Short mmCIF file of C-alpha atoms in Angstrom, two decimals:
data_model
loop_
_atom_site.label_atom_id
_atom_site.label_comp_id
_atom_site.label_asym_id
_atom_site.label_seq_id
_atom_site.Cartn_x
_atom_site.Cartn_y
_atom_site.Cartn_z
CA MET A 128 10.12 18.94 10.62
CA THR A 129 11.25 18.28 13.91
CA ILE A 130 10.42 15.61 16.09
CA ASP A 131 8.75 17.72 18.67
CA ALA A 132 5.97 18.66 16.01
CA VAL A 133 4.45 15.08 16.68
CA PRO A 134 4.42 14.65 20.52
CA ASP A 135 3.95 11.25 21.83
CA GLY A 136 0.92 11.88 23.45
CA ARG A 137 1.99 12.04 27.04
CA SER A 138 3.67 15.55 26.58
CA ALA A 139 0.02 16.55 25.61
CA GLY A 140 -0.99 15.67 29.01
CA ARG A 141 -2.75 12.33 28.32
CA VAL A 142 -2.04 8.82 26.56
CA VAL A 143 -3.26 8.24 23.24
CA ASP A 144 -6.18 6.06 22.93
CA PRO A 145 -5.76 2.75 21.23
CA TYR A 146 -6.77 2.30 17.42
CA ARG A 147 -9.51 0.14 18.46
CA SER A 148 -10.47 -1.13 14.63
CA GLY A 149 -7.24 -3.49 14.95
CA ALA A 150 -8.30 -5.65 17.92
CA LEU A 151 -9.68 -8.38 16.02
CA ARG A 152 -7.89 -7.87 13.04
CA GLU A 153 -4.16 -7.54 13.85
CA PRO A 154 -2.70 -10.83 13.43
CA THR A 155 -0.95 -12.14 16.82
CA ARG A 156 1.75 -14.38 15.43
CA ALA A 157 4.99 -13.12 14.07
CA PRO A 158 5.36 -13.01 9.97
CA VAL A 159 7.42 -15.80 9.03
CA ALA A 160 10.63 -14.74 7.20
CA VAL A 161 10.97 -15.69 3.53
CA GLY A 162 14.80 -15.43 3.83
CA GLY A 163 16.99 -14.79 0.88
CA ASP A 164 15.12 -16.77 -1.71
CA PRO A 165 16.25 -14.92 -5.09
CA GLU A 166 13.71 -16.32 -7.04
CA ALA A 167 10.73 -14.79 -5.16
CA VAL A 168 8.31 -13.11 -7.25
CA GLU A 169 8.02 -10.43 -4.54
CA LEU A 170 11.46 -9.09 -5.78
CA TYR A 171 9.65 -8.05 -8.77
CA GLY A 172 6.40 -5.88 -9.13
CA PRO A 173 3.73 -4.96 -11.28
CA VAL A 174 4.20 -1.64 -13.66
CA PHE A 175 1.72 0.82 -14.59
CA GLY A 176 2.04 3.11 -17.66
CA THR A 177 0.22 5.51 -20.16
CA THR A 178 -2.74 3.43 -20.40
CA GLU A 179 -3.41 3.43 -16.73
CA VAL A 180 -2.64 7.17 -16.06
CA THR A 181 -3.48 10.59 -17.86
CA SER A 182 -1.98 13.91 -17.02
CA LEU A 183 -5.23 15.24 -15.72
CA ASP A 184 -5.25 12.84 -12.91
CA ALA A 185 -2.72 14.53 -10.76
CA ASP A 186 -5.12 17.49 -10.44
CA LEU A 187 -7.81 16.96 -8.37
CA THR A 188 -9.48 20.17 -8.71
CA ARG A 189 -10.33 19.90 -12.44
CA ARG A 190 -12.64 16.77 -12.34
CA HIS A 191 -16.05 18.62 -12.45
CA LEU A 192 -17.72 21.67 -13.61
CA ALA A 193 -16.60 24.21 -11.24
CA GLU A 194 -13.81 24.36 -8.72
CA PRO A 195 -13.88 22.81 -5.26
CA HIS A 196 -14.46 24.48 -2.10
CA GLY A 197 -11.21 24.56 0.11
CA GLU A 198 -7.49 25.97 0.36
CA ARG A 199 -5.93 24.93 -2.90
CA ILE A 200 -2.74 23.16 -2.32
CA THR A 201 0.04 21.61 -4.19
CA VAL A 202 1.42 18.39 -2.99
CA SER A 203 4.89 17.36 -3.99
CA GLY A 204 8.18 15.40 -3.11
CA ARG A 205 10.30 12.52 -4.24
CA VAL A 206 9.85 8.81 -4.03
CA LEU A 207 13.19 7.21 -3.13
CA ASP A 208 14.53 3.52 -2.33
CA ARG A 209 16.47 3.01 1.28
CA ALA A 210 19.75 3.70 -0.85
CA GLY A 211 18.44 7.35 -1.53
CA ARG A 212 17.70 6.30 -5.20
CA PRO A 213 15.02 7.92 -6.92
CA VAL A 214 12.00 5.16 -7.63
CA ARG A 215 11.27 6.12 -11.48
CA GLY A 216 7.82 5.62 -13.19
CA GLN A 217 6.23 4.08 -10.40
CA LEU A 218 2.24 4.51 -9.61
CA VAL A 219 1.22 6.82 -6.94
CA GLU A 220 -2.41 6.83 -5.78
CA ILE A 221 -3.99 9.32 -3.66
CA TRP A 222 -7.39 9.78 -1.94
CA GLN A 223 -8.76 12.29 0.48
CA ALA A 224 -11.79 13.82 2.10
CA ASN A 225 -13.13 17.13 1.01
CA ALA A 226 -12.64 20.64 2.52
CA SER A 227 -15.58 19.66 5.10
CA GLY A 228 -13.89 16.73 6.25
CA ARG A 229 -16.41 14.48 4.20
CA TYR A 230 -15.54 11.43 1.80
CA ALA A 231 -17.23 10.77 -1.30
CA HIS A 232 -18.07 7.46 0.02
CA GLN A 233 -21.37 6.14 1.24
CA ARG A 234 -20.11 4.94 4.43
CA ASP A 235 -19.20 8.35 5.54
CA GLN A 236 -22.17 9.81 6.46
CA HIS A 237 -21.27 12.43 9.03
CA PRO A 238 -22.96 15.75 8.93
CA ALA A 239 -20.53 17.54 6.85
CA PRO A 240 -21.36 18.50 3.13
CA LEU A 241 -20.46 16.75 0.24
CA ASP A 242 -18.84 18.97 -2.55
CA PRO A 243 -19.96 18.13 -6.13
CA ASN A 244 -16.93 19.71 -7.63
CA PHE A 245 -14.66 17.12 -5.41
CA THR A 246 -14.43 13.71 -5.56
CA GLY A 247 -10.89 13.24 -3.97
CA THR A 248 -8.92 10.77 -6.16
CA GLY A 249 -5.77 11.07 -8.06
CA ARG A 250 -3.04 9.39 -9.80
CA CYS A 251 0.09 9.90 -11.11
CA LEU A 252 3.94 8.24 -12.33
CA THR A 253 6.82 9.26 -10.74
CA ASP A 254 9.68 11.09 -12.98
CA ALA A 255 13.01 10.59 -13.74
CA ASP A 256 14.01 11.91 -10.41
CA GLY A 257 11.11 10.04 -8.58
CA GLY A 258 9.19 13.05 -8.24
CA TYR A 259 5.70 13.20 -7.98
CA ALA A 260 3.19 16.39 -7.74
CA PHE A 261 -0.47 16.92 -7.09
CA THR A 262 -3.17 19.53 -7.06
CA THR A 263 -5.94 19.56 -4.77
CA ILE A 264 -7.56 20.86 -1.65
CA ARG A 265 -6.32 20.80 1.84
CA PRO A 266 -8.94 18.07 3.42
CA GLY A 267 -10.87 18.65 6.49
CA ALA A 268 -10.72 17.11 9.94
CA TYR A 269 -13.54 14.56 10.74
CA PRO A 270 -14.75 13.06 13.84
CA TRP A 271 -15.03 9.39 14.12
CA GLY A 272 -16.00 6.45 16.61
CA ASN A 273 -12.75 5.19 17.89
CA HIS A 274 -13.32 7.10 21.25
CA GLU A 275 -15.04 10.11 22.56
CA ASN A 276 -14.31 13.23 20.65
CA ALA A 277 -12.31 11.39 18.13
CA TRP A 278 -11.15 13.76 15.43
CA ARG A 279 -8.71 12.63 12.59
CA PRO A 280 -6.29 15.21 11.51
CA ALA A 281 -6.32 16.18 8.13
CA HIS A 282 -4.52 13.85 5.99
CA ILE A 283 -4.12 12.48 2.47
CA HIS A 284 -4.20 8.69 1.85
CA PHE A 285 -1.09 7.63 -0.49
CA SER A 286 -0.40 4.42 -2.23
CA LEU A 287 2.78 3.55 -3.59
CA PHE A 288 4.42 0.91 -5.78
CA GLY A 289 8.38 0.43 -5.85
CA ARG A 290 10.54 -1.88 -8.35
CA ALA A 291 9.60 -4.88 -6.24
CA PHE A 292 6.29 -5.91 -4.61
CA THR A 293 8.11 -5.85 -1.13
CA GLN A 294 8.12 -2.22 -1.54
CA ARG A 295 4.34 -1.76 -1.53
CA LEU A 296 3.37 1.06 0.87
CA VAL A 297 -0.03 2.64 1.75
CA THR A 298 0.26 5.44 4.35
CA GLN A 299 -1.16 8.78 5.21
CA MET A 300 0.57 12.32 4.87
CA TYR A 301 -0.47 14.73 7.44
CA PHE A 302 -0.30 18.65 7.73
CA PRO A 303 2.67 20.42 9.83
CA GLY A 304 1.40 22.07 13.06
CA ASP A 305 -2.05 20.37 13.45
CA PRO A 306 -2.70 20.04 16.92
CA LEU A 307 -4.81 17.02 16.45
CA LEU A 308 -1.55 15.12 15.76
CA ALA A 309 -1.04 14.45 19.23
CA TYR A 310 -4.13 12.50 19.81
CA ASP A 311 -4.65 10.43 16.76
CA PRO A 312 -4.62 6.62 17.32
CA ILE A 313 -3.96 5.69 13.74
CA LEU A 314 -0.83 8.00 13.56
CA HIS A 315 0.24 6.87 16.73
CA THR A 316 0.36 3.27 15.49
CA VAL A 317 3.53 4.23 14.55
CA SER A 318 5.49 4.05 18.16
CA ASP A 319 8.70 5.44 17.09
CA ALA A 320 8.40 9.56 17.11
CA ALA A 321 11.03 10.11 14.31
CA ALA A 322 9.11 7.65 12.09
CA ARG A 323 5.83 9.49 12.94
CA ALA A 324 7.32 12.83 12.14
CA ARG A 325 7.92 11.56 8.67
CA LEU A 326 4.53 11.21 7.87
CA VAL A 327 4.22 14.95 8.29
CA ALA A 328 4.51 17.21 5.01
CA ALA A 329 6.51 20.47 5.17
CA TYR A 330 4.73 23.85 4.61
CA ASP A 331 7.24 25.04 1.52
CA PRO A 332 6.72 28.27 0.07
CA GLU A 333 9.09 27.28 -2.91
CA LEU A 334 6.18 25.08 -4.35
CA SER A 335 3.38 27.43 -3.78
CA VAL A 336 2.05 28.83 -6.88
CA CYS A 337 1.58 32.50 -6.52
CA ASP A 338 -1.87 33.79 -5.74
CA TRP A 339 -3.16 30.20 -6.34
CA SER A 340 -2.02 27.33 -4.10
CA LEU A 341 -0.20 26.69 -0.81
CA GLY A 342 2.86 24.24 -1.54
CA TYR A 343 3.87 21.23 0.88
CA ARG A 344 6.55 19.28 0.25
CA TRP A 345 6.62 15.44 1.33
CA ASP A 346 9.31 13.19 0.54
CA ILE A 347 8.48 9.05 0.70
CA VAL A 348 11.23 6.21 1.20
CA LEU A 349 10.28 2.71 0.41
CA ASP A 350 11.41 -0.17 2.27
CA GLY A 351 12.25 -3.71 1.50
CA PRO A 352 14.89 -5.58 0.06
CA SER A 353 14.78 -4.52 -3.32
CA ALA A 354 16.73 -1.49 -1.94
CA THR A 355 19.86 -3.36 -1.91
CA LEU A 356 19.66 -4.44 -5.56
CA PRO A 357 21.08 -2.70 -8.62
CA ASP A 358 18.70 -0.12 -9.89
CA PRO A 359 17.98 -1.40 -13.30
CA GLU A 360 17.52 2.13 -14.96
CA ALA A 361 20.96 2.76 -13.57
CA THR A 362 22.71 -0.26 -14.76
CA ARG A 363 20.92 -0.28 -18.28
CA MET B 207 14.20 25.86 0.30
CA THR B 208 13.81 22.29 0.85
CA ALA B 209 12.50 21.07 4.34
CA PRO B 210 15.23 19.94 6.55
CA ILE B 211 15.73 16.12 6.12
CA PRO B 212 15.60 14.37 9.32
CA GLY B 213 18.84 13.56 10.52
CA PRO B 214 20.31 10.32 9.43
CA ALA B 215 20.97 8.81 12.76
CA PRO B 216 18.56 7.23 15.06
CA VAL B 217 16.65 4.90 12.46
CA PRO B 218 16.67 1.57 13.93
CA GLY B 219 17.16 -0.94 11.17
CA PRO B 220 14.35 -3.10 10.39
CA ALA B 221 13.65 -5.22 13.40
CA PRO B 222 14.80 -8.99 12.83
CA VAL B 223 11.64 -11.14 12.64
CA PRO B 224 11.57 -13.10 15.69
CA GLY B 225 8.96 -16.34 15.84
CA PRO B 226 9.15 -19.45 13.91
CA ALA B 227 11.23 -18.00 11.25
CA SER B 228 14.21 -19.62 10.03
CA ALA B 229 12.74 -22.49 7.95
CA PRO B 230 14.39 -25.75 8.12
CA GLY B 231 13.35 -25.58 4.56
CA PRO B 232 14.41 -27.23 1.33
CA ALA B 233 16.80 -25.87 -1.27
CA SER B 234 14.31 -23.33 -2.40
CA VAL B 235 14.34 -21.12 0.64
CA PRO B 236 18.22 -21.20 1.41
CA GLY B 237 18.85 -21.17 5.15
CA SER B 238 18.43 -17.84 6.71
CA ALA B 239 20.64 -15.81 4.18
CA SER B 240 19.40 -12.67 3.38
CA VAL B 241 19.29 -11.27 0.33
CA PRO B 242 22.44 -10.69 -1.51
CA GLY B 243 23.87 -7.26 -1.71
CA PRO B 244 26.19 -4.78 -0.32
CA ALA B 245 23.94 -3.12 2.26
CA SER B 246 22.54 -7.00 3.51
CA VAL B 247 24.29 -6.55 6.98
CA PRO B 248 21.70 -6.06 9.60
CA GLY B 249 21.65 -3.02 10.81
CA SER B 250 23.56 -1.20 8.05
CA ALA B 251 20.57 -0.46 6.29
CA SER B 252 20.98 3.48 6.23
CA VAL B 253 24.56 2.92 4.48
CA PRO B 254 24.28 4.28 1.02
CA GLY B 255 24.42 1.85 -1.52
CA PRO B 256 26.89 2.06 -4.30
CA ALA B 257 24.71 3.74 -6.28
CA SER B 258 23.61 6.25 -4.13
CA VAL B 259 22.60 9.82 -5.72
CA PRO B 260 24.85 12.35 -5.26
CA GLY B 261 23.31 15.05 -2.91
CA VAL B 262 21.61 12.48 -1.17
CA ALA B 263 24.20 11.93 1.70
CA SER B 264 22.41 9.54 3.80
CA THR B 265 18.31 8.73 3.53
CA PRO B 266 15.83 8.80 6.76
CA GLY B 267 14.59 5.73 7.45
CA PRO B 268 11.45 4.33 5.82
CA THR B 269 8.08 5.96 5.74
CA PRO B 270 5.93 4.05 7.65
CA SER B 271 2.88 2.41 6.75
CA GLN B 272 -0.61 3.64 8.13
CA THR B 273 -3.94 1.97 7.67
CA VAL B 274 -5.82 2.08 4.33
CA GLY B 275 -8.77 2.78 6.07
CA PRO B 276 -12.46 2.52 5.22
CA PHE B 277 -12.85 4.86 2.50
CA TYR B 278 -10.30 3.53 -0.25
CA GLY B 279 -13.48 2.10 -2.00
CA TYR B 280 -13.78 4.92 -4.40
CA ALA B 281 -9.92 5.13 -5.24
CA LEU B 282 -8.28 1.93 -5.28
CA PRO B 283 -10.57 -0.57 -7.11
CA PHE B 284 -10.64 -0.74 -10.51
CA PRO B 285 -13.20 -2.42 -13.25
CA GLY B 286 -11.77 -6.16 -13.91
CA GLY B 287 -9.08 -5.82 -11.09
CA GLY B 288 -9.95 -9.65 -10.42
CA GLU B 289 -9.75 -10.53 -14.21
CA VAL B 290 -6.23 -11.23 -14.53
CA ALA B 291 -6.67 -13.92 -17.25
CA PRO B 292 -7.07 -12.97 -20.63
CA SER B 293 -10.56 -13.21 -21.65
CA GLY B 294 -11.75 -16.87 -22.79
CA ASP B 295 -8.35 -18.31 -21.96
CA ALA B 296 -9.19 -21.83 -21.60
CA THR B 297 -6.25 -22.69 -18.81
CA ALA B 298 -7.70 -20.13 -16.45
CA ILE B 299 -8.14 -20.81 -12.85
CA THR B 300 -10.67 -19.10 -10.48
CA VAL B 301 -9.20 -18.80 -7.08
CA HIS B 302 -11.62 -17.48 -4.13
CA GLY B 303 -12.22 -17.25 -0.48
CA TYR B 304 -13.18 -14.90 2.58
CA VAL B 305 -11.33 -13.11 4.94
CA TYR B 306 -12.14 -13.41 8.57
CA ASP B 307 -11.31 -11.60 11.79
CA GLY B 308 -9.99 -12.75 15.15
CA ALA B 309 -13.94 -13.60 16.02
CA GLY B 310 -14.41 -15.51 13.01
CA GLU B 311 -16.85 -12.81 11.41
CA PRO B 312 -15.97 -11.90 7.76
CA VAL B 313 -14.19 -8.59 7.11
CA PRO B 314 -16.34 -6.72 4.63
CA ASP B 315 -13.41 -4.12 3.83
CA ALA B 316 -10.42 -5.74 3.13
CA LEU B 317 -8.52 -5.23 -0.23
CA LEU B 318 -6.56 -7.99 -1.64
CA GLU B 319 -3.60 -7.55 -4.16
CA PHE B 320 -2.32 -10.26 -6.15
CA TRP B 321 0.98 -10.69 -8.01
CA GLN B 322 2.48 -13.64 -9.85
CA ALA B 323 4.47 -14.97 -12.81
CA ALA B 324 3.05 -16.49 -15.92
CA PRO B 325 2.30 -19.80 -16.27
CA ASP B 326 5.58 -20.08 -18.31
CA GLY B 327 7.65 -18.92 -15.58
CA SER B 328 8.37 -14.93 -16.78
CA LEU B 329 8.11 -12.35 -14.57
CA VAL B 330 8.32 -9.28 -17.19
CA PRO B 331 6.02 -6.45 -15.66
CA ARG B 332 3.87 -5.06 -18.35
CA PRO B 333 1.03 -2.36 -17.99
CA GLY B 334 -2.02 -2.56 -19.06
CA SER B 335 -3.91 -3.78 -15.59
CA TRP B 336 -6.81 -1.28 -16.66
CA ARG B 337 -7.53 1.05 -19.64
CA ARG B 338 -8.74 4.71 -19.74
CA ASP B 339 -11.60 6.08 -21.91
CA PRO B 340 -10.10 8.69 -23.97
CA ALA B 341 -12.91 11.00 -24.03
CA SER B 342 -14.08 10.90 -20.26
CA GLY B 343 -11.09 9.54 -18.88
CA ALA B 344 -13.33 6.90 -17.33
CA PHE B 345 -11.62 3.48 -16.07
CA LEU B 346 -12.03 0.69 -18.44
CA ALA B 347 -11.29 -3.07 -17.70
CA ARG B 348 -8.19 -4.60 -19.10
CA ASP B 349 -7.79 -5.15 -23.04
CA GLY B 350 -8.77 -8.77 -22.52
CA LEU B 351 -5.24 -9.80 -24.08
CA ASP B 352 -2.26 -8.94 -22.16
CA PHE B 353 -1.02 -11.00 -18.75
CA THR B 354 0.32 -8.25 -16.32
CA GLY B 355 0.40 -10.43 -13.47
CA PHE B 356 -1.21 -7.74 -11.31
CA GLY B 357 -4.86 -8.06 -9.66
CA ARG B 358 -6.76 -5.88 -7.01
CA VAL B 359 -10.10 -7.18 -5.34
CA PRO B 360 -12.06 -5.63 -2.86
CA THR B 361 -13.99 -7.84 -0.52
CA GLY B 362 -17.79 -7.80 -0.65
CA ALA B 363 -20.25 -7.45 2.22
CA ASP B 364 -19.94 -10.92 3.16
CA GLY B 365 -16.01 -10.80 3.09
CA HIS B 366 -15.72 -12.88 -0.26
CA TRP B 367 -13.47 -11.94 -2.91
CA THR B 368 -12.82 -13.89 -6.26
CA LEU B 369 -10.02 -13.81 -8.64
CA ARG B 370 -9.55 -15.39 -12.27
CA THR B 371 -6.24 -15.68 -13.43
CA LEU B 372 -3.48 -18.05 -15.08
CA PRO B 373 -2.00 -20.70 -13.15
CA PRO B 374 1.19 -19.69 -11.83
CA PRO B 375 4.42 -21.71 -12.85
CA PRO B 376 5.74 -24.63 -10.95
CA THR B 377 9.10 -22.71 -10.60
CA ALA B 378 6.87 -20.24 -8.10
CA PRO B 379 3.33 -21.94 -7.89
CA TYR B 380 1.69 -19.33 -5.82
CA LEU B 381 -0.18 -16.00 -5.92
CA SER B 382 1.56 -13.72 -3.68
CA ILE B 383 -1.11 -11.66 -1.79
CA CYS B 384 -0.86 -8.02 -0.28
CA LEU B 385 -3.71 -7.33 2.22
CA PHE B 386 -5.11 -4.18 3.43
CA ALA B 387 -8.00 -3.55 5.85
CA ARG B 388 -9.27 -0.92 8.03
CA GLY B 389 -7.68 -1.99 11.70
CA LEU B 390 -4.54 -2.88 9.85
CA SER B 391 -1.76 -0.67 10.84
CA GLY B 392 -0.04 -1.79 7.71
CA HIS B 393 -0.41 -4.47 4.71
CA LEU B 394 0.06 -8.02 5.14
CA PHE B 395 1.81 -10.23 2.99
CA THR B 396 1.10 -13.69 2.29
CA ARG B 397 1.12 -16.36 -0.40
CA ALA B 398 -1.44 -18.63 -1.73
CA TYR B 399 0.25 -21.80 -3.13
CA VAL B 400 -2.09 -23.33 -5.99
CA GLU B 401 -2.69 -27.15 -5.31
CA GLY B 402 -1.40 -29.53 -7.63
CA LEU B 403 1.40 -27.66 -9.06
CA GLY B 404 4.17 -29.11 -7.04
CA GLY B 405 4.60 -26.23 -4.34
CA GLU B 406 3.77 -28.40 -1.19
CA ARG B 407 7.31 -29.16 0.02
CA GLU B 408 8.39 -25.67 -0.56
CA LEU B 409 5.35 -24.45 1.39
CA LYS B 410 6.17 -27.21 4.44
CA GLY B 411 9.72 -25.56 4.53
CA LEU B 412 8.38 -22.02 4.54
CA ALA B 413 5.60 -22.72 7.22
CA GLY B 414 5.78 -25.86 8.74
CA ASP B 415 2.95 -26.94 10.56
CA ARG B 416 1.02 -24.12 9.60
CA ALA B 417 1.64 -24.95 5.96
CA GLU B 418 -2.09 -25.49 5.14
CA THR B 419 -3.26 -22.04 5.67
CA LEU B 420 -1.02 -20.94 2.55
CA LEU B 421 -2.47 -23.58 0.49
CA ALA B 422 -5.13 -22.87 -2.09
CA ARG B 423 -7.21 -26.14 -2.20
CA ARG B 424 -8.99 -27.52 -5.13
CA GLU B 425 -12.47 -27.55 -5.19
CA GLY B 426 -13.47 -28.37 -8.60
CA ALA B 427 -11.92 -28.29 -12.01
CA GLY B 428 -10.28 -25.20 -12.19
CA VAL B 429 -11.50 -23.86 -8.89
CA PHE B 430 -9.42 -23.08 -5.66
CA ARG B 431 -10.29 -21.94 -2.25
CA PHE B 432 -8.19 -19.70 -0.02
CA ASP B 433 -9.36 -18.12 3.00
CA VAL B 434 -7.50 -15.76 5.00
CA ARG B 435 -7.68 -15.81 8.80
CA LEU B 436 -6.03 -12.57 10.43
CA GLN B 437 -6.30 -13.83 13.81
CA GLY B 438 -6.79 -16.37 16.31
CA GLU B 439 -7.49 -19.92 15.49
CA GLY B 440 -6.07 -21.35 12.15
CA GLU B 441 -4.45 -17.59 11.71
CA THR B 442 -3.13 -17.52 8.24
CA VAL B 443 0.80 -17.28 7.88
CA PHE B 444 2.18 -13.91 6.93
CA LEU B 445 5.18 -13.17 5.53
CA SER B 446 8.12 -10.80 5.82
CA PHE B 447 10.55 -9.89 3.37
CA ASP B 448 12.86 -7.89 5.54
CA ARG B 449 16.75 -8.47 5.14
#
C-alpha cells in the first residue's frame, strides 16, 4: 500500500471536512504522563479465552439460516507489538455494516435494507503467530450527517487487546482503491499520510479462497510501553 | 505474495506529551523516568527489541486509532459487563457516574472499560468476563465466582454508567478506565481513585490541582461517584502511558 493510495484531500482538489462530532468531546488539555511507574496496573491487561470465544465467532456469514448478501471476503493478518513480536492469544473483535451499508443497530435508520442473514459482529483470539482471520462480506458505504453528501468509505471496525491495557486499540480497516478515502473526515483525524495508509488493507489473492471469497490482508501494530517489556511467552 | 510493508523509515516516535506532565510527585511516580527497557530512548522506538522476530526487520509504526463510532452497541457490550464483583460478595463496592461533553450535556453513547488489581494486590489476568451458551452460542453473564478485573459498561441515554466491583488494593487504589465515544478520534485513559484507600497523595502527585477530577468520592456505604468531563470546566485529567 503506497501512501498515494490515501491522498490528503488537498490533492483531491479540496480540504477534507472536519469530524464535527469531536467538537464538544475531544479534551482540550494535554494528557498527563504517568511516567515509568512499574507498578501501574495498565502495564497488565485483561485476558480472554475459551469461555469467551467460540470457533464459529470468526465467520460472520454463518450466523443465520441462509447466506448474507454481498461479496464474501476473508480478512486476515497479524497483530504485532512495536518490536515486531506477535501478540498471541489476545482478543480481536469486529463489527461492520452489511453489504448495503446498514448496521443492525436501531440508531441506523438510513434507507438501505437490513439483511436478515447478517448481523455483522465477530470475535477471535490471535494464534501463536499473532494471526487472526475472519470470513465476512464486504460492507457497503453509507451516508452520514457530517456534511453535505458525506459518505463513509467501506470499513470494518476492529477492537484489539494486547498484553497490557496500554496497548488497547479500537480502529477501522479500510479497503484499497476506495475513492471515498480522500474525503473521509474520520480517516483524516489521522493527520499523517503514512499512518493513514496503515489503516488500508491490501488485496491479497493468496488469501482468497477459490470460487468462494476475496482475500484482504491487514496487519496491526499495537503501541504502548509494554512493547519494551519482555514477551512473557518468549521468556517462559 | 504478501503486501509490501510500508517502509521502516519515516515514523515519528510517539510525541512527547507536553503540558503539565512531569509530576513533582511522591516516590510512587518516579520523576519523569520512562519505562525501563532496551528501547526506552525517545525516538528510538522503531529499533527492534532484542526479542524481535526473524524476518521482521523493522516494523511499521503503530496502527492509529479511529473512533468507536455510534454503532458499537451490538458488538462490544456483554451481559454482566458491569458486574465485576463475584455475586454476593459483601465487600463489593458500587462506582457510578455520568459522562459529560464540553457543553455539560450527558454523553449517551460512551463506552467505559475498567481494569484493576484484586483486593489482595494481585494482578493475575484470568479469563471469564463472559460465558457462552454451549447450544446457541449466546452470550451469558460471568460465572459469579471468578474475579477477572475487567469490566465494560456503555452509558445509558442519560449518560450514566454503573460498575459493581471489588475495592482495588491500597497498593494500586484505583480503577483504570479506558473511555471510547463517537467523536473521539481515539480512546482516553483515566483513573478513578477510590476515596479512603490511601491514594490521595499519589493522586496529588499525578494530577496536582486537578487531582479531584480523578477521585471517586464516597456517597454512602460502599457507593462512590465518579463523573467524567470530556472538555471544558473541570475537564477530567486524562493519562498518557507513552514512553
